[in-house]
XYZ file of C-alpha atoms in Angstrom:
368
model
C -11.203 -12.990 -4.628
C -13.288 -14.121 -7.579
C -10.283 -15.473 -9.513
C -9.265 -17.804 -6.692
C -12.836 -18.946 -6.027
C -13.357 -19.849 -9.693
C -9.998 -21.628 -9.937
C -10.791 -23.656 -6.803
C -14.209 -24.519 -8.272
C -12.412 -25.555 -11.505
C -14.412 -23.024 -13.497
C -11.077 -21.523 -14.517
C -7.633 -23.046 -14.948
C -4.806 -21.306 -13.120
C -2.650 -21.724 -16.228
C -5.216 -19.829 -18.325
C -5.533 -17.031 -15.743
C -1.774 -16.566 -15.595
C -1.376 -16.768 -19.358
C -3.962 -13.998 -19.744
C -2.072 -11.833 -17.228
C 1.187 -12.417 -19.083
C -0.491 -11.405 -22.350
C -1.755 -8.171 -20.728
C 1.740 -7.420 -19.474
C 3.316 -8.131 -22.872
C 0.811 -5.862 -24.593
C 0.857 -2.960 -22.112
C 4.199 -2.858 -20.352
C 6.249 -1.328 -23.189
C 4.258 1.880 -22.537
C 3.688 1.525 -18.787
C 7.159 0.222 -17.811
C 5.803 -1.343 -14.599
C 7.997 -4.456 -14.728
C 11.741 -4.823 -14.400
C 11.503 -8.521 -15.326
C 8.724 -10.904 -16.407
C 9.030 -14.595 -15.495
C 6.838 -16.085 -18.210
C 8.066 -19.688 -18.230
C 8.369 -19.946 -14.464
C 4.929 -18.407 -13.939
C 3.266 -20.845 -16.323
C 5.033 -23.748 -14.629
C 3.842 -22.646 -11.194
C 0.295 -22.155 -12.507
C 0.243 -25.688 -13.896
C 1.390 -26.959 -10.507
C -1.603 -25.233 -8.879
C -3.911 -26.932 -11.372
C -2.337 -30.333 -10.702
C -2.817 -29.926 -6.951
C -6.479 -29.029 -7.384
C -7.126 -31.778 -9.952
C -5.994 -34.663 -7.774
C -8.946 -36.962 -6.941
C -10.012 -36.482 -3.362
C -7.436 -33.748 -2.790
C -8.136 -31.872 0.406
C -6.448 -28.644 -0.684
C -7.521 -25.127 0.208
C -5.596 -22.446 -1.635
C -7.177 -19.085 -0.726
C -5.300 -17.329 -3.549
C -5.347 -20.199 -6.070
C -4.073 -19.061 -9.458
C -3.981 -15.367 -8.572
C -1.217 -13.606 -10.535
C 0.930 -11.463 -8.243
C 3.761 -9.066 -9.019
C 6.571 -8.723 -6.498
C 8.454 -5.535 -5.753
C 11.944 -5.496 -7.198
C 14.092 -8.306 -8.522
C 14.588 -9.750 -5.031
C 10.921 -9.618 -4.051
C 10.375 -13.316 -4.542
C 12.451 -14.056 -1.428
C 9.610 -12.917 0.832
C 6.791 -14.454 -1.218
C 6.744 -17.879 0.451
C 3.378 -17.404 2.207
C 1.809 -16.220 -1.050
C 3.116 -19.239 -2.945
C 1.721 -21.487 -0.223
C -1.667 -19.806 -0.658
C -1.647 -20.540 -4.399
C -0.448 -17.214 -5.803
C 1.619 -17.257 -8.978
C 4.381 -14.624 -9.235
C 4.557 -13.280 -12.784
C 7.390 -10.777 -12.513
C 9.384 -8.169 -10.613
C 8.044 -4.619 -10.579
C 10.054 -1.489 -11.197
C 11.685 0.518 -8.443
C 13.753 3.720 -8.652
C 16.844 3.273 -10.760
C 20.230 5.001 -10.694
C 19.876 8.761 -10.619
C 16.185 8.763 -9.701
C 15.170 9.975 -6.236
C 13.778 7.167 -4.084
C 10.551 9.061 -3.463
C 9.838 9.720 -7.139
C 9.524 7.115 -9.909
C 10.458 3.665 -11.073
C 12.648 2.318 -13.819
C 11.270 -0.692 -15.683
C 12.763 -2.875 -18.383
C 11.473 -0.496 -21.079
C 12.208 2.835 -19.364
C 10.695 5.080 -16.721
C 7.438 3.961 -15.122
C 4.442 6.151 -15.918
C 1.200 6.788 -14.087
C -1.622 4.824 -15.783
C -3.956 7.803 -15.403
C -1.578 10.376 -16.892
C 1.620 9.285 -18.589
C 3.247 12.666 -17.964
C 3.017 12.099 -14.187
C 4.861 9.777 -11.842
C 3.070 6.838 -10.195
C 4.960 7.622 -6.971
C 7.672 5.587 -5.333
C 9.318 3.506 -4.460
C 6.657 0.818 -5.181
C 6.106 2.529 -8.516
C 5.730 -0.480 -10.762
C 3.608 -2.326 -8.228
C 1.005 0.451 -8.080
C 1.040 1.025 -11.830
C 0.610 -2.685 -12.588
C -2.372 -3.005 -10.245
C -4.003 0.243 -11.375
C -3.689 -0.766 -15.031
C -5.293 -4.157 -14.340
C -2.213 -6.185 -15.256
C -2.353 -8.072 -11.936
C -4.831 -7.938 -9.038
C -2.111 -7.906 -6.353
C 1.436 -6.621 -6.027
C 3.748 -6.695 -3.051
C 5.419 -3.533 -1.854
C 7.721 -2.215 0.783
C 6.989 0.925 2.782
C 9.832 2.780 4.472
C 8.443 6.313 4.308
C 5.206 5.969 2.360
C 6.489 3.824 -0.490
C 3.282 1.768 -0.641
C 0.757 4.410 0.388
C 1.901 7.268 -1.872
C 1.883 5.268 -5.125
C -1.425 3.737 -4.050
C -2.883 7.235 -3.654
C -1.425 8.567 -6.906
C -2.539 5.505 -8.906
C -6.004 5.178 -7.343
C -5.624 1.778 -5.647
C -5.558 0.434 -2.089
C -2.183 0.336 -0.337
C -1.541 -1.210 3.080
C 1.538 -0.634 5.241
C 1.788 -3.139 8.086
C 2.716 -2.615 11.727
C 6.458 -2.479 12.293
C 7.744 -5.859 13.452
C 4.667 -7.922 12.571
C 6.213 -9.320 9.388
C 9.870 -10.035 8.585
C 11.870 -7.108 7.230
C 15.524 -6.820 6.377
C 15.671 -3.096 7.127
C 18.180 -2.480 9.933
C 16.418 0.753 10.985
C 13.006 -0.894 11.340
C 11.437 1.880 9.265
C 10.681 -0.231 6.173
C 7.980 -2.889 6.416
C 6.119 -5.114 3.937
C 2.901 -3.990 2.321
C 0.563 -4.669 -0.573
C -1.105 -2.865 -3.475
C -4.549 -4.132 -4.502
C -7.633 -3.151 -6.472
C -9.866 -3.574 -3.415
C -9.667 -3.758 0.359
C -11.068 -7.297 0.203
C -8.173 -8.399 -1.982
C -5.685 -6.658 0.309
C -7.327 -8.524 3.190
C -6.694 -11.874 1.495
C -3.020 -10.932 1.166
C -2.925 -9.980 4.848
C -4.479 -13.281 5.912
C -1.999 -15.222 3.779
C 1.128 -13.463 5.044
C 0.117 -12.975 8.680
C -1.886 -16.119 9.405
C -4.442 -13.887 11.118
C -7.972 -15.130 10.687
C -10.593 -12.795 9.341
C -11.918 -10.897 12.385
C -15.476 -10.104 13.267
C -16.777 -6.949 11.654
C -16.136 -3.861 13.799
C -18.979 -2.067 15.493
C -19.932 0.782 13.200
C -19.533 3.669 13.140
C -15.853 3.632 14.127
C -14.657 6.640 16.125
C -12.203 8.643 14.015
C -10.214 11.885 14.147
C -9.625 13.954 11.021
C -6.385 15.888 10.598
C -5.558 17.663 7.329
C -1.912 18.294 8.254
C -0.960 16.355 11.444
C -0.184 19.735 12.994
C 2.992 20.488 11.041
C 2.626 19.759 7.308
C 1.527 22.216 4.623
C -0.500 20.158 2.140
C -2.005 21.632 -1.016
C -5.720 22.482 -0.840
C -6.937 19.987 -3.477
C -5.590 16.743 -1.918
C -6.977 17.918 1.412
C -10.400 18.651 -0.092
C -10.555 15.276 -1.836
C -9.558 13.411 1.320
C -12.058 15.376 3.394
C -14.823 14.584 0.893
C -13.945 10.895 1.218
C -14.241 11.235 4.994
C -17.678 12.823 4.619
C -18.793 9.874 2.489
C -17.683 7.493 5.234
C -19.562 9.577 7.787
C -22.710 9.639 5.627
C -22.528 5.863 5.240
C -22.191 5.553 9.042
C -18.849 3.796 8.693
C -17.019 6.357 10.827
C -18.050 8.976 13.349
C -15.787 11.979 13.713
C -14.815 12.840 17.273
C -12.782 15.659 18.751
C -9.769 14.472 20.761
C -9.261 15.921 24.209
C -5.927 17.319 23.026
C -5.694 18.487 19.392
C -3.195 16.395 17.455
C -0.002 18.290 16.730
C 2.833 15.923 15.903
C 6.426 17.068 15.700
C 7.730 16.976 12.141
C 9.136 13.430 11.808
C 11.257 14.234 8.764
C 14.535 15.156 10.484
C 14.234 12.162 12.821
C 13.519 9.785 9.919
C 16.487 11.114 7.958
C 18.751 10.856 11.006
C 17.864 7.192 11.473
C 18.804 6.590 7.821
C 22.087 8.545 7.971
C 25.146 7.042 9.701
C 26.698 9.351 12.255
C 23.514 11.388 12.829
C 22.049 12.476 16.160
C 20.086 9.351 17.033
C 19.285 10.609 20.522
C 17.446 13.570 19.036
C 15.598 11.307 16.628
C 14.477 9.055 19.463
C 13.197 12.070 21.416
C 11.005 13.027 18.466
C 9.808 9.447 18.144
C 8.967 9.221 21.858
C 7.083 12.522 21.864
C 5.051 11.651 18.790
C 4.317 8.204 20.243
C 2.966 9.896 23.363
C 0.732 12.208 21.347
C -0.563 9.366 19.169
C -1.277 7.246 22.224
C -3.385 10.097 23.607
C -5.306 10.338 20.342
C -5.960 6.599 20.181
C -7.286 6.724 23.730
C -10.149 8.799 22.308
C -10.530 7.263 18.829
C -9.890 4.100 16.850
C -8.718 5.732 13.616
C -6.775 8.763 12.466
C -7.718 10.080 9.011
C -5.474 12.304 6.860
C -4.717 12.956 3.199
C -2.207 10.374 1.985
C 0.033 12.762 0.077
C 0.367 16.539 0.412
C 0.477 17.113 -3.348
C -0.848 15.734 -6.613
C 1.425 13.425 -8.633
C 4.266 15.499 -10.046
C 5.892 15.184 -13.429
C 8.863 13.029 -14.334
C 11.271 15.897 -13.785
C 10.963 15.249 -10.052
C 9.246 16.715 -6.993
C 11.500 19.702 -6.423
C 12.019 20.587 -2.771
C 8.731 19.175 -1.481
C 8.604 15.783 0.195
C 5.669 13.628 -0.886
C 6.255 11.711 2.369
C 5.199 14.563 4.668
C 2.012 12.826 5.871
C 3.204 9.204 5.735
C 6.699 8.783 7.147
C 5.683 9.667 10.677
C 3.923 6.294 10.866
C 7.043 4.467 9.744
C 8.761 6.196 12.653
C 5.969 5.254 15.067
C 5.291 1.794 13.601
C 1.520 2.208 13.255
C -0.272 0.385 10.419
C -1.745 2.641 7.762
C -3.786 2.249 4.603
C -4.364 4.508 1.612
C -7.859 4.432 0.181
C -8.811 6.002 -3.181
C -10.374 9.430 -2.577
C -11.305 10.614 -6.063
C -9.655 12.645 -8.815
C -8.357 16.193 -8.972
C -8.951 18.752 -11.691
C -6.077 17.329 -13.758
C -7.527 13.822 -13.679
C -5.012 12.519 -11.127
C -6.057 10.249 -8.236
C -5.717 11.222 -4.592
C -5.851 9.160 -1.407
C -7.281 9.136 2.088
C -4.916 7.696 4.697
C -6.330 5.618 7.562
C -4.044 5.026 10.564
C -4.869 2.571 13.360
C -3.298 1.499 16.661
C -0.423 -0.943 16.343
C -1.518 -4.430 15.357
C -4.928 -3.287 14.052
C -4.504 -4.030 10.341
C -7.800 -5.893 10.445
C -9.592 -2.720 11.545
C -8.122 -0.728 8.654
C -9.165 -3.390 6.167
C -12.648 -3.754 7.640
C -13.298 0.004 7.419
C -11.844 0.165 3.928
C -14.148 -2.645 2.789
C -17.126 -0.557 3.837
C -15.971 2.502 1.893
């Protein structure tokens, strides 16, 4: 990340970088409502500490994210930010999440009101990492942490036109008793998301994959009913990857037809539900995904089945139709910007990899 490189080289002061981010937030957030709280004094103090560490004569300090302003999801998001602080990040505030009376899959509630989509204020940024995606898309911060239990990183990433990574279940600490919700990140680029991944996972940057990567395209995972425009935009993004020789589409030996994961996901979230039935769906979908990944390294789908809806809510349609199956299965997944629809709203292409292959997702996304 250029910010961190320039702060380490002492071309920039971390305190100045963070002060500029705080000024952007102060100027823009009354309209965007991406933040539930801004920690101005604490952020400036932490930034000065980064500068002091780097200024010490002979200091042998490597901070890969030195001085990078980061927003954390929700008022309790700082609890999981230890690895980012150790890497030199400076938390500037807590981003908005759905408030009382707002569906979890819809929009956020910031300190100044409902969170709006930076591209169209009459549309939602998606949820539940609403403020995180809006803050990154609007350029207030380069990174924001998120949590993804059903698509809560990937959907707002798609609808705000940024990169969103959901990690493999169990690779990073999560307080979710069901195991469905895992940490993730929103970023302006795959390279920046990769720096977050290195900081929180300790995984070294891998060798570049052999291109093109074998991939399977599925517009609907065999059960969903997505709208034509998000499918067309995602498919066009796939064709660009094919033309650039980043991926090569292959036909699996058995066409992918997953069982609808929705009822199983909801059962795992609802006390007293039929957990045996949910586990049968999980096991069957795991078997079908294992067969697909025996033939390919990536699965490509639209991220969301619809365009961003208005602030009145999504109606009866679940924006999670194409994402929550991978919370159930635990596979890592990434949403990549796929262009804009006729209303000027962003759409996303979802990349899904075998468990533990976050590095592959990020490497392919960097080539996009």
